[in-house]
C-alpha cells in the first residue's frame, strides 16, 4: 500500500538532457498516478486550500471527482472558477498558496493540487472537453485591454455571465505573458496556451490583435464612440527596470523581458528558425526571481554558460523553490550575495565583462528581508558577452497618459480597489500587473476575477 504521507512523485526529463532542449521539463501525472494522488486528499469540510487559492477553486470537489475517475466532472468544477487550469497547474506557486495550506502537509507532504489540476486540464484538452458557453447574452458590451492572465480571466468570467466581451491585444498573438514571457520548457505555447485561449473564445469572447490602446484607439473612445459599457485594463507591466550602473548602454545588455519575448515570439527555441536573439557564450543574468530563472535557463539552452548574480542569499531568492532546484540541476551557476557595479565593453562596444562586489546581509528592510550591504574591497570580475537584467517591470504609461481621469500612483501603476478593481474613472476597472507591478500569473487571474464581479455589479445597477 502506498504511503499516504508521501506525494506521488512526478516524472521529469533528465537534467542533462533537458538542458539542451526546450521540451517541457515535467511530464505530469498519468491517469493511475493522478487517481492515487487524489486518494491522499482528506476532503476537508472547511478546506484551507481553497482559502489559499486566489481564484477560489473548489479543490476538494474537483479532487474528489478525480479520485472517482470522473475527470470531465472535475474539469467542470475547475472551470467554474478558472479559465486557465492547464496554465495554473504548471506555473502557479502552489507551495505558498493552496498546497501551503493543505492539512495533509502538517504531518507529511501536501496533496499535489497543482499537478492534479494540470492532469484534469490536459485530460479535458486531449478529450475535446470545453467549458460551457452561456445560454444567452445580456446585451451589454465590455472591452478588455490585454489578453494576459488578468484579461483572459476577466473576459471569461464576464462571458459566462452573458456579456458581449472583446479583448484588445497590442501584439499579434493573444496570451500576453503566457505567450511571450514564460519559456516553452515551462509552458508549451501551441499545446497548452493556445488551447486555453481557444477555450476562452469558445465562451463567445472576441479577440482583436495588433490594437494598441492609447495609439490605435484611446480608452475614452471605447466608452464614448464604440458603445462599450465598461472597460477592464489588464495590460500588464512590460516596462523593464535597469540598475543605472556604468556600461548598461553596451551592446549585449538587455532586459529579461526583451530576451524572453524574442525567444518566444520569434521562436529562437526552434532550430528551424533563424532568430536575431543575443546568443552569448557566457551570459550573466542579474536578479533572483522567476523571470531571472526563466532567462538563465533559456540562455543555457541556447548554448551559453550562464550565471545568476543576486545580491542576497539563497534563502531570500524570490523565485519558486522548484525553479531554483531545476536551474541548479541543469547547471546554472549561482553567484549569490553579489551585486554588479559596472559593465565593461570591448573596442566594438560589446559587453566583455561585469564587475561585481560581494555583499553581506544587514538589518531587515521595509520588505522584512535583511538588507544587503557591500563588503569594501571585495570587487571581482566575471568575463561575459551578454548581460540580462531581470530587476522587475513597471506598467507602460501609454494608457494612463492618454485617458482622462485615470489616477496612477508614484510607481506609474493604475490605482484600483482590491475587491472590485474599480478605478477613479467611472466604468473603468483594472487589475493584475498594471495595478500591482510585476507579480504572478495566478494573482493577475485573481484580480481579473474580482474585476469581473465588480463590473457585473456596476452594470447590473445601470
Short mmCIF file of C-alpha atoms in Angstrom, two decimals, residues 23 37 52 65 151 196 215 284 298 452:
data_model
loop_
_atom_site.label_atom_id
_atom_site.label_comp_id
_atom_site.label_asym_id
_atom_site.label_seq_id
_atom_site.Cartn_x
_atom_site.Cartn_y
_atom_site.Cartn_z
CA UNK A 23 10.71 20.37 -24.32
CA UNK A 37 -2.53 11.17 -5.54
CA UNK A 52 -5.14 29.81 -0.34
CA UNK A 65 -14.05 13.70 -8.76
CA UNK A 151 -7.59 39.90 -19.21
CA UNK A 196 -6.59 27.69 -23.23
CA UNK A 215 -2.42 54.78 -30.10
CA UNK A 284 25.17 36.84 -16.70
CA UNK A 298 16.71 29.82 -21.67
CA UNK A 452 -15.42 40.77 -13.49
#
